[in-house]
mmCIF file of C-alpha atoms in Angstrom:
data_model
loop_
_atom_site.group_PDB
_atom_site.id
_atom_site.type_symbol
_atom_site.label_atom_id
_atom_site.label_comp_id
_atom_site.label_asym_id
_atom_site.label_seq_id
_atom_site.Cartn_x
_atom_site.Cartn_y
_atom_site.Cartn_z
ATOM 1 C CA MET A 1 0.045 -0.123 0.135
ATOM 2 C CA GLN A 2 1.184 3.772 -0.483
ATOM 3 C CA THR A 3 0.307 6.861 1.152
ATOM 4 C CA GLY A 4 0.574 10.023 -0.375
ATOM 5 C CA THR A 5 3.556 11.827 1.254
ATOM 6 C CA HIS A 6 5.190 13.450 -2.053
ATOM 7 C CA PRO A 7 5.543 16.844 -1.814
ATOM 8 C CA SER A 8 5.248 18.056 -5.183
ATOM 9 C CA LEU A 9 1.546 17.753 -6.131
ATOM 10 C CA PRO A 10 0.091 22.027 -6.784
ATOM 11 C CA CYS A 11 -2.060 21.128 -3.692
ATOM 12 C CA ASP A 12 -0.621 18.405 -0.843
ATOM 13 C CA PHE A 13 -3.835 17.968 0.171
ATOM 14 C CA PHE A 14 -3.404 18.396 4.152
ATOM 15 C CA GLY A 15 -6.124 21.255 4.028
ATOM 16 C CA GLY A 16 -9.614 20.808 6.189
ATOM 17 C CA CYS A 17 -12.773 20.665 4.847
ATOM 18 C CA SER A 18 -16.250 19.322 5.964
ATOM 19 C CA ALA A 19 -19.449 17.900 4.453
ATOM 20 C CA LEU A 20 -23.060 17.939 5.379
ATOM 21 C CA SER A 21 -26.314 16.206 4.225
ATOM 22 C CA TRP A 22 -29.331 17.737 5.250
ATOM 23 C CA HIS A 23 -33.206 17.868 4.067
ATOM 24 C CA THR A 24 -35.958 20.433 4.005
ATOM 25 C CA GLN A 25 -39.184 20.921 5.347
ATOM 26 C CA ASP A 26 -40.461 20.035 2.185
ATOM 27 C CA GLY A 27 -38.766 16.713 1.500
ATOM 28 C CA LYS A 28 -35.701 17.917 -0.473
ATOM 29 C CA HIS A 29 -32.351 16.598 -0.075
ATOM 30 C CA LEU A 30 -29.307 18.511 0.250
ATOM 31 C CA TRP A 31 -25.208 17.682 0.474
ATOM 32 C CA GLY A 32 -22.872 20.363 0.928
ATOM 33 C CA ARG A 33 -19.244 21.136 1.989
ATOM 34 C CA ASN A 34 -16.573 23.279 3.178
ATOM 35 C CA PHE A 35 -13.658 23.845 0.697
ATOM 36 C CA ASP A 36 -10.743 24.728 3.661
ATOM 37 C CA PHE A 37 -6.898 24.902 1.885
ATOM 38 C CA ASN A 38 -4.941 27.755 1.286
ATOM 39 C CA ARG A 39 -5.052 27.679 -2.308
ATOM 40 C CA LEU A 40 -6.790 26.716 -5.355
ATOM 41 C CA ALA A 41 -5.448 24.581 -7.951
ATOM 42 C CA GLN A 42 -5.528 26.405 -11.750
ATOM 43 C CA ASP A 43 -8.547 26.315 -13.324
ATOM 44 C CA THR A 44 -10.373 25.681 -10.515
ATOM 45 C CA LYS A 45 -13.935 26.792 -11.388
ATOM 46 C CA VAL A 46 -17.894 25.400 -11.497
ATOM 47 C CA THR A 47 -17.755 22.565 -14.145
ATOM 48 C CA PHE A 48 -20.260 20.604 -16.067
ATOM 49 C CA VAL A 49 -19.584 17.410 -17.459
ATOM 50 C CA PRO A 50 -21.888 16.377 -20.002
ATOM 51 C CA ARG A 51 -23.062 12.897 -20.512
ATOM 52 C CA GLY A 52 -21.441 11.101 -23.862
ATOM 53 C CA LEU A 53 -17.623 13.007 -22.571
ATOM 54 C CA PRO A 54 -14.922 10.287 -23.381
ATOM 55 C CA PHE A 55 -12.345 10.559 -19.811
ATOM 56 C CA TYR A 56 -9.783 8.840 -18.299
ATOM 57 C CA THR A 57 -9.848 6.901 -14.959
ATOM 58 C CA CYS A 58 -5.839 6.453 -14.972
ATOM 59 C CA GLY A 59 -3.638 8.846 -16.309
ATOM 60 C CA THR A 60 -3.434 12.345 -17.436
ATOM 61 C CA THR A 61 -2.845 14.085 -20.696
ATOM 62 C CA LEU A 62 -0.831 16.974 -19.100
ATOM 63 C CA GLU A 63 1.858 14.020 -17.863
ATOM 64 C CA HIS A 64 1.668 11.889 -20.877
ATOM 65 C CA ASP A 65 0.611 8.941 -19.176
ATOM 66 C CA LEU A 66 -2.655 7.868 -19.932
ATOM 67 C CA VAL A 67 -3.831 4.178 -19.252
ATOM 68 C CA ALA A 68 -5.869 3.477 -22.598
ATOM 69 C CA GLU A 69 -7.684 0.671 -21.205
ATOM 70 C CA SER A 70 -9.114 3.335 -18.712
ATOM 71 C CA ARG A 71 -11.237 5.047 -21.227
ATOM 72 C CA GLN A 72 -14.417 5.279 -19.956
ATOM 73 C CA VAL A 73 -17.966 7.595 -21.358
ATOM 74 C CA ALA A 74 -20.297 9.563 -18.991
ATOM 75 C CA HIS A 75 -23.477 7.970 -18.812
ATOM 76 C CA TYR A 76 -25.076 10.926 -16.629
ATOM 77 C CA ALA A 77 -23.917 14.825 -16.897
ATOM 78 C CA ALA A 78 -22.912 16.285 -13.506
ATOM 79 C CA LEU A 79 -21.919 19.888 -11.978
ATOM 80 C CA GLY A 80 -19.512 20.961 -9.735
ATOM 81 C CA ILE A 81 -16.440 22.697 -8.467
ATOM 82 C CA GLY A 82 -12.995 21.189 -10.323
ATOM 83 C CA THR A 83 -10.284 21.628 -12.692
ATOM 84 C CA THR A 84 -9.593 20.977 -16.434
ATOM 85 C CA LEU A 85 -5.773 21.246 -15.402
ATOM 86 C CA LEU A 86 -5.368 17.462 -16.467
ATOM 87 C CA GLU A 87 -6.724 18.104 -19.622
ATOM 88 C CA SER A 88 -8.084 14.343 -20.470
ATOM 89 C CA THR A 89 -10.333 14.182 -17.707
ATOM 90 C CA PRO A 90 -12.370 16.891 -15.463
ATOM 91 C CA ALA A 91 -11.548 16.407 -11.803
ATOM 92 C CA LEU A 92 -14.528 17.338 -9.274
ATOM 93 C CA TYR A 93 -13.952 18.008 -6.250
ATOM 94 C CA GLU A 94 -17.533 17.291 -5.551
ATOM 95 C CA GLY A 95 -20.552 17.896 -7.282
ATOM 96 C CA VAL A 96 -24.346 16.605 -7.964
ATOM 97 C CA ASN A 97 -25.786 14.645 -11.244
ATOM 98 C CA GLU A 98 -28.740 14.505 -13.441
ATOM 99 C CA CYS A 99 -30.249 11.021 -10.806
ATOM 100 C CA GLY A 100 -29.368 13.193 -7.740
ATOM 101 C CA LEU A 101 -26.810 11.100 -6.820
ATOM 102 C CA MET A 102 -24.536 14.170 -4.876
ATOM 103 C CA GLY A 103 -21.033 14.040 -3.349
ATOM 104 C CA GLY A 104 -17.230 14.583 -2.981
ATOM 105 C CA GLN A 105 -14.045 14.128 -1.546
ATOM 106 C CA LEU A 106 -12.579 15.288 1.664
ATOM 107 C CA TYR A 107 -8.952 14.651 3.067
ATOM 108 C CA TYR A 108 -7.984 12.206 4.763
ATOM 109 C CA ARG A 109 -4.106 12.678 5.897
ATOM 110 C CA GLY A 110 -2.429 10.218 7.498
ATOM 111 C CA PHE A 111 -4.849 7.312 6.917
ATOM 112 C CA ALA A 112 -5.423 7.018 3.329
ATOM 113 C CA HIS A 113 -4.059 3.635 1.713
ATOM 114 C CA PHE A 114 -4.810 2.834 -1.691
ATOM 115 C CA ALA A 115 -4.084 -0.559 -3.972
ATOM 116 C CA GLU A 116 -0.519 -0.275 -5.861
ATOM 117 C CA GLN A 117 -1.857 -3.201 -8.546
ATOM 118 C CA PRO A 118 -5.651 -3.485 -9.624
ATOM 119 C CA ARG A 119 -7.531 -6.234 -8.516
ATOM 120 C CA PRO A 120 -8.231 -8.715 -11.639
ATOM 121 C CA ASP A 121 -11.152 -7.643 -14.039
ATOM 122 C CA THR A 122 -11.402 -4.234 -12.051
ATOM 123 C CA LEU A 123 -10.994 -0.676 -13.251
ATOM 124 C CA PRO A 124 -7.926 1.005 -12.246
ATOM 125 C CA LEU A 125 -9.370 4.384 -10.289
ATOM 126 C CA GLN A 126 -7.018 7.025 -9.849
ATOM 127 C CA PRO A 127 -8.495 9.178 -5.996
ATOM 128 C CA PRO A 128 -8.608 12.403 -7.852
ATOM 129 C CA PHE A 129 -11.097 10.882 -10.237
ATOM 130 C CA ALA A 130 -13.148 9.145 -8.190
ATOM 131 C CA VAL A 131 -15.917 11.774 -7.903
ATOM 132 C CA THR A 132 -15.795 12.280 -11.390
ATOM 133 C CA TYR A 133 -16.169 8.990 -12.207
ATOM 134 C CA LEU A 134 -18.712 7.689 -9.790
ATOM 135 C CA LEU A 135 -20.763 10.960 -10.949
ATOM 136 C CA ALA A 136 -20.613 10.291 -14.361
ATOM 137 C CA THR A 137 -21.537 6.351 -13.769
ATOM 138 C CA CYS A 138 -23.419 5.974 -10.877
ATOM 139 C CA ALA A 139 -27.109 7.076 -10.347
ATOM 140 C CA THR A 140 -27.389 6.184 -6.411
ATOM 141 C CA VAL A 141 -25.500 5.444 -3.053
ATOM 142 C CA GLU A 142 -26.407 1.832 -4.072
ATOM 143 C CA GLN A 143 -24.350 2.100 -7.395
ATOM 144 C CA VAL A 144 -21.699 3.468 -5.905
ATOM 145 C CA ILE A 145 -21.391 1.052 -3.340
ATOM 146 C CA ASP A 146 -21.327 -1.691 -6.398
ATOM 147 C CA THR A 147 -19.057 0.167 -8.008
ATOM 148 C CA LEU A 148 -16.383 0.220 -5.469
ATOM 149 C CA ARG A 149 -16.674 -3.282 -4.422
ATOM 150 C CA GLU A 150 -17.195 -5.000 -8.268
ATOM 151 C CA ARG A 151 -15.871 -2.836 -10.321
ATOM 152 C CA VAL A 152 -13.137 -0.591 -9.785
ATOM 153 C CA THR A 153 -10.105 -0.913 -7.509
ATOM 154 C CA LEU A 154 -8.666 2.630 -5.833
ATOM 155 C CA LEU A 155 -5.170 2.651 -7.042
ATOM 156 C CA ALA A 156 -2.114 4.422 -5.415
ATOM 157 C CA ARG A 157 -0.644 5.651 -8.851
ATOM 158 C CA PRO A 158 0.799 9.612 -8.204
ATOM 159 C CA ILE A 159 -0.474 12.165 -10.153
ATOM 160 C CA LEU A 160 1.834 15.195 -11.064
ATOM 161 C CA GLY A 161 3.906 14.072 -8.331
ATOM 162 C CA MET A 162 1.955 12.674 -5.203
ATOM 163 C CA VAL A 163 -1.321 10.051 -4.313
ATOM 164 C CA PRO A 164 -3.532 12.287 -2.783
ATOM 165 C CA MET A 165 -5.043 11.392 0.522
ATOM 166 C CA LEU A 166 -8.856 11.228 0.056
ATOM 167 C CA HIS A 167 -11.784 10.269 1.576
ATOM 168 C CA TRP A 168 -15.527 10.573 0.100
ATOM 169 C CA SER A 169 -19.186 10.990 0.915
ATOM 170 C CA PHE A 170 -22.153 10.402 -0.966
ATOM 171 C CA SER A 171 -25.920 10.937 -0.685
ATOM 172 C CA ASP A 172 -29.205 10.882 -2.903
ATOM 173 C CA ARG A 173 -32.774 11.416 -3.010
ATOM 174 C CA THR A 174 -32.990 8.220 -0.183
ATOM 175 C CA GLY A 175 -31.483 10.544 2.117
ATOM 176 C CA GLU A 176 -28.626 7.957 2.720
ATOM 177 C CA THR A 177 -25.192 9.245 3.386
ATOM 178 C CA LEU A 178 -22.126 6.999 2.576
ATOM 179 C CA VAL A 179 -18.528 7.534 3.758
ATOM 180 C CA VAL A 180 -16.156 5.493 1.544
ATOM 181 C CA GLU A 181 -12.478 5.210 3.108
ATOM 182 C CA SER A 182 -9.529 3.054 1.661
ATOM 183 C CA ASP A 183 -7.480 2.498 4.688
ATOM 184 C CA ALA A 184 -4.368 -0.018 5.270
ATOM 185 C CA ASP A 185 -6.708 -2.796 6.268
ATOM 186 C CA GLY A 186 -8.975 -2.384 3.060
ATOM 187 C CA LEU A 187 -12.043 -0.438 1.182
ATOM 188 C CA HIS A 188 -14.695 0.444 4.204
ATOM 189 C CA LEU A 189 -17.976 1.512 3.065
ATOM 190 C CA TYR A 190 -19.744 2.893 5.876
ATOM 191 C CA ARG A 191 -23.733 3.014 4.748
ATOM 192 C CA ASP A 192 -26.743 4.981 6.907
ATOM 193 C CA THR A 193 -24.063 7.463 8.417
ATOM 194 C CA ILE A 194 -25.292 10.475 10.606
ATOM 195 C CA GLY A 195 -24.385 12.371 7.249
ATOM 196 C CA VAL A 196 -21.284 14.675 8.572
ATOM 197 C CA MET A 197 -17.633 14.127 7.681
ATOM 198 C CA THR A 198 -14.617 15.966 8.172
ATOM 199 C CA ASN A 199 -10.914 14.729 8.110
ATOM 200 C CA SER A 200 -8.922 12.482 10.102
ATOM 201 C CA PRO A 201 -9.532 9.729 12.058
ATOM 202 C CA GLY A 202 -11.702 7.893 10.338
ATOM 203 C CA TYR A 203 -15.256 7.823 10.575
ATOM 204 C CA PRO A 204 -16.134 5.190 13.224
ATOM 205 C CA TRP A 205 -13.477 7.288 15.356
ATOM 206 C CA HIS A 206 -15.309 10.622 14.685
ATOM 207 C CA ARG A 207 -18.886 8.465 15.407
ATOM 208 C CA GLN A 208 -17.562 7.087 19.090
ATOM 209 C CA ASN A 209 -16.045 10.697 20.248
ATOM 210 C CA LEU A 210 -20.067 12.031 20.397
ATOM 211 C CA LEU A 211 -20.153 10.298 23.377
ATOM 212 C CA ASN A 212 -18.044 12.705 24.927
ATOM 213 C CA TYR A 213 -20.392 15.162 24.462
ATOM 214 C CA VAL A 214 -23.649 14.014 25.566
ATOM 215 C CA GLN A 215 -24.780 16.428 27.987
ATOM 216 C CA VAL A 216 -25.193 19.087 24.687
ATOM 217 C CA ARG A 217 -28.633 20.062 23.888
ATOM 218 C CA ASP A 218 -30.564 22.763 22.660
ATOM 219 C CA LEU A 219 -32.305 23.777 25.931
ATOM 220 C CA ASP A 220 -30.247 26.646 28.474
ATOM 221 C CA TYR A 221 -29.399 24.907 31.854
ATOM 222 C CA ASP A 222 -31.773 26.750 34.288
ATOM 223 C CA THR A 223 -30.328 27.115 37.687
ATOM 224 C CA LEU A 224 -27.715 26.342 39.362
ATOM 225 C CA THR A 225 -27.382 24.656 43.249
ATOM 226 C CA LEU A 226 -24.275 24.253 44.850
ATOM 227 C CA CYS A 227 -23.545 24.285 48.258
ATOM 228 C CA GLY A 228 -26.687 25.949 49.234
ATOM 229 C CA ASP A 229 -26.354 28.795 47.292
ATOM 230 C CA THR A 230 -28.533 29.297 43.745
ATOM 231 C CA LEU A 231 -27.843 30.773 40.852
ATOM 232 C CA PRO A 232 -30.101 32.310 38.508
ATOM 233 C CA GLN A 233 -29.188 31.644 34.577
ATOM 234 C CA CYS A 234 -28.183 35.143 33.276
ATOM 235 C CA PHE A 235 -26.930 34.422 29.813
ATOM 236 C CA SER A 236 -28.252 32.277 26.658
ATOM 237 C CA GLY A 237 -26.968 29.089 25.240
ATOM 238 C CA SER A 238 -25.200 27.028 28.147
ATOM 239 C CA GLY A 239 -27.157 23.995 26.926
ATOM 240 C CA ALA A 240 -24.215 23.795 24.220
ATOM 241 C CA LEU A 241 -21.552 24.293 27.011
ATOM 242 C CA GLY A 242 -18.293 22.472 26.300
ATOM 243 C CA LEU A 243 -19.170 21.662 22.589
ATOM 244 C CA PRO A 244 -15.657 22.318 21.084
ATOM 245 C CA GLY A 245 -15.274 25.849 19.164
ATOM 246 C CA ASP A 246 -11.821 24.937 17.700
ATOM 247 C CA TRP A 247 -10.888 23.939 14.244
ATOM 248 C CA SER A 248 -9.886 20.394 13.989
ATOM 249 C CA SER A 249 -11.888 17.917 12.181
ATOM 250 C CA PRO A 250 -12.906 15.756 15.582
ATOM 251 C CA SER A 251 -14.592 19.533 16.772
ATOM 252 C CA ARG A 252 -15.779 20.274 13.434
ATOM 253 C CA PHE A 253 -17.286 17.044 13.445
ATOM 254 C CA VAL A 254 -18.794 17.325 17.066
ATOM 255 C CA ARG A 255 -19.930 20.684 15.960
ATOM 256 C CA LEU A 256 -21.801 19.654 12.667
ATOM 257 C CA ALA A 257 -23.337 16.790 13.909
ATOM 258 C CA TYR A 258 -25.200 18.802 16.894
ATOM 259 C CA LEU A 259 -26.392 21.326 14.295
ATOM 260 C CA LYS A 260 -27.716 18.891 11.963
ATOM 261 C CA LYS A 261 -29.605 17.447 15.471
ATOM 262 C CA TYR A 262 -30.783 20.058 16.759
ATOM 263 C CA ALA A 263 -31.107 23.351 13.787
ATOM 264 C CA VAL A 264 -34.251 24.217 11.764
ATOM 265 C CA PRO A 265 -34.066 22.784 8.371
ATOM 266 C CA GLY A 266 -35.173 25.173 5.263
ATOM 267 C CA LYS A 267 -39.124 24.975 4.525
ATOM 268 C CA ASP A 268 -38.009 24.765 0.806
ATOM 269 C CA GLU A 269 -34.984 24.275 -0.925
ATOM 270 C CA ALA A 270 -33.962 28.104 -1.227
ATOM 271 C CA GLN A 271 -34.459 28.457 2.428
ATOM 272 C CA GLY A 272 -32.537 25.229 2.938
ATOM 273 C CA VAL A 273 -29.501 26.155 1.010
ATOM 274 C CA ALA A 274 -29.555 29.178 3.269
ATOM 275 C CA HIS A 275 -29.992 27.543 6.802
ATOM 276 C CA MET A 276 -27.057 25.226 5.183
ATOM 277 C CA LEU A 277 -24.835 27.721 4.596
ATOM 278 C CA ARG A 278 -25.049 29.070 8.324
ATOM 279 C CA LEU A 279 -24.449 25.473 9.352
ATOM 280 C CA PHE A 280 -20.942 25.584 7.432
ATOM 281 C CA GLY A 281 -20.080 29.035 8.811
ATOM 282 C CA SER A 282 -20.120 27.165 12.491
ATOM 283 C CA ALA A 283 -17.038 24.879 10.785
ATOM 284 C CA ALA A 284 -15.208 27.666 8.293
ATOM 285 C CA PHE A 285 -11.958 28.197 9.158
ATOM 286 C CA PRO A 286 -11.534 32.380 9.372
ATOM 287 C CA LEU A 287 -8.260 33.348 7.236
ATOM 288 C CA GLY A 288 -5.398 34.271 9.594
ATOM 289 C CA MET A 289 -6.466 31.198 12.407
ATOM 290 C CA VAL A 290 -5.077 28.220 10.618
ATOM 291 C CA ARG A 291 -1.391 29.027 9.530
ATOM 292 C CA VAL A 292 -0.298 26.173 7.307
ATOM 293 C CA SER A 293 2.501 23.913 8.911
ATOM 294 C CA GLN A 294 3.338 21.917 5.967
ATOM 295 C CA PRO A 295 3.201 24.351 2.753
ATOM 296 C CA GLY A 296 4.481 21.915 0.320
ATOM 297 C CA THR A 297 5.797 22.445 -2.993
ATOM 298 C CA VAL A 298 4.373 25.812 -4.651
ATOM 299 C CA THR A 299 4.415 24.808 -8.181
ATOM 300 C CA PRO A 300 2.879 26.567 -11.719
ATOM 301 C CA HIS A 301 -0.108 25.040 -11.185
ATOM 302 C CA ASP A 302 -0.600 26.915 -7.601
ATOM 303 C CA THR A 303 -3.139 30.164 -7.441
ATOM 304 C CA ASP A 304 -3.455 32.794 -4.848
ATOM 305 C CA ILE A 305 -1.562 30.945 -2.611
ATOM 306 C CA VAL A 306 -1.790 32.289 1.059
ATOM 307 C CA PRO A 307 0.085 30.870 4.407
ATOM 308 C CA TYR A 308 -3.024 29.805 6.214
ATOM 309 C CA ASP A 309 -5.759 27.297 5.307
ATOM 310 C CA TYR A 310 -9.137 29.117 5.142
ATOM 311 C CA THR A 311 -12.545 28.418 3.731
ATOM 312 C CA ILE A 312 -12.262 29.230 0.197
ATOM 313 C CA TYR A 313 -15.394 28.164 -0.698
ATOM 314 C CA THR A 314 -18.799 26.732 0.335
ATOM 315 C CA CYS A 315 -21.350 24.468 -2.042
ATOM 316 C CA VAL A 316 -24.306 23.256 -1.439
ATOM 317 C CA ALA A 317 -26.107 20.828 -3.859
ATOM 318 C CA CYS A 318 -29.759 19.335 -4.105
ATOM 319 C CA ALA A 319 -30.842 16.180 -5.142
ATOM 320 C CA GLU A 320 -34.165 16.946 -6.621
ATOM 321 C CA SER A 321 -33.577 20.234 -8.480
ATOM 322 C CA GLN A 322 -29.914 19.379 -9.352
ATOM 323 C CA ARG A 323 -28.962 23.032 -8.676
ATOM 324 C CA PHE A 324 -25.690 23.432 -7.644
ATOM 325 C CA TYR A 325 -25.054 26.414 -4.859
ATOM 326 C CA TRP A 326 -21.663 28.081 -3.475
ATOM 327 C CA THR A 327 -20.523 31.215 -1.817
ATOM 328 C CA THR A 328 -16.752 32.249 -1.553
ATOM 329 C CA TYR A 329 -14.734 33.321 1.446
ATOM 330 C CA ASP A 330 -14.518 37.078 0.204
ATOM 331 C CA ASN A 331 -18.209 37.006 -1.226
ATOM 332 C CA PRO A 332 -21.018 35.593 0.768
ATOM 333 C CA ARG A 333 -23.226 36.111 -2.155
ATOM 334 C CA ILE A 334 -25.303 32.895 -3.102
ATOM 335 C CA PHE A 335 -24.549 31.839 -6.581
ATOM 336 C CA CYS A 336 -26.298 28.940 -8.191
ATOM 337 C CA ALA A 337 -25.985 26.831 -11.454
ATOM 338 C CA ASP A 338 -29.018 24.808 -12.804
ATOM 339 C CA LEU A 339 -28.149 21.568 -14.105
ATOM 340 C CA GLN A 340 -31.026 20.660 -15.908
ATOM 341 C CA HIS A 341 -30.475 24.244 -18.037
ATOM 342 C CA LEU A 342 -27.009 22.196 -19.019
ATOM 343 C CA LEU A 343 -28.104 18.781 -19.323
ATOM 344 C CA ASN A 344 -28.301 19.371 -23.758
ATOM 345 C CA GLY A 345 -24.400 20.546 -23.880
ATOM 346 C CA THR A 346 -22.108 18.480 -25.562
ATOM 347 C CA ALA A 347 -18.647 20.143 -24.093
ATOM 348 C CA VAL A 348 -17.710 20.754 -20.839
ATOM 349 C CA ARG A 349 -18.223 24.156 -19.689
ATOM 350 C CA GLN A 350 -16.970 26.070 -17.288
ATOM 351 C CA PHE A 351 -18.359 29.252 -14.824
ATOM 352 C CA ASP A 352 -16.281 31.386 -12.643
ATOM 353 C CA LEU A 353 -16.362 30.959 -8.923
ATOM 354 C CA ASN A 354 -16.827 34.763 -8.402
ATOM 355 C CA LEU A 355 -14.179 35.255 -5.403
ATOM 356 C CA CYS A 356 -14.078 38.907 -5.120
ATOM 357 C CA PRO A 357 -16.333 40.860 -2.811
ATOM 358 C CA ASP A 358 -19.653 41.872 -3.929
ATOM 359 C CA ILE A 359 -21.562 44.213 -1.942
ATOM 360 C CA GLN A 360 -24.478 45.794 -3.088
ATOM 361 C CA CYS A 361 -25.828 49.180 -1.967
ATOM 362 C CA VAL A 362 -29.561 50.037 -1.437
ATOM 363 C CA THR A 363 -29.342 53.322 -0.787
ATOM 364 C CA GLN A 364 -29.266 54.710 -4.350
ATOM 365 C CA SER A 365 -32.652 53.088 -4.972
ATOM 366 C CA ALA A 366 -34.236 54.843 -1.366
ATOM 367 C CA LYS A 367 -37.161 56.912 -2.084
ATOM 368 C CA LYS A 368 -36.494 60.785 -1.963
#
């Protein structure tokens, strides 16, 4: 087995990231994530992958090492954020397809292990292409499970000098959320999860760790009686005392788990997306609070590098509408791309992330 320790990829995948599945009161299913890192790979944009697109699951045109036998054709159109840097295959970081399957990749530092050779009669799949391949060929979480078990091998083959350390989360219109982790002891597919994923350690550890926070609730603790003295409550929010507030992976997992338990879902898709973005704000990295300890090697493919990991963007997808929403660190305005409006397209299309501030002044339209 091999882990991703080589320092020469444009992003060393040592960042953060948090993922969450949720729902709306009218039955819509949502999946989203924070993308926490200190840079973006060149040509990272909102990316449309059309039906019928040929792509490869192993090797790249950029590095002149395409594995011809890994050529595939997209059965389903997909939309998410990714890069076309590698030329032969659009590398989606996350997204939604026309069947309502949603999901993405997160960093799994120190734990991700992948096979050195494909299993017999399976397709070699490099980890950075897993989101693209699964969204382009699977309609449901059930099909993702079957594909990962029977049809592909996640392969420890470097791209641009390293094997990225990744794990994945997928959800669909059933509401089930799958966590995919390839560890030293093999591939693990965790079904019917609570719908939260951050980074290392693995999902079972995070799930067990929730027992350390059984006291967290949405109701204030009223009064404190201690040694005959009674203290009435004088502030709100005491029900969440002990909820961790740092930006480590375990703390973000706990916060999002309890926010999902107690937060009020939106009435419809628009309000649900707005409410979900608020939840992600609780796990977001403020620029300047998470200094990069292992910056790796800067290459010509990196853009806008800073010495801190921060939440570069947050995105939310809806399984029923196939709309993809996002905000960026400097621009909290909610942008949307609609996959249904792109379905007839036959070529890869990209849309800018709109990273710059966009402030609306309302006084100019005020009545005199």
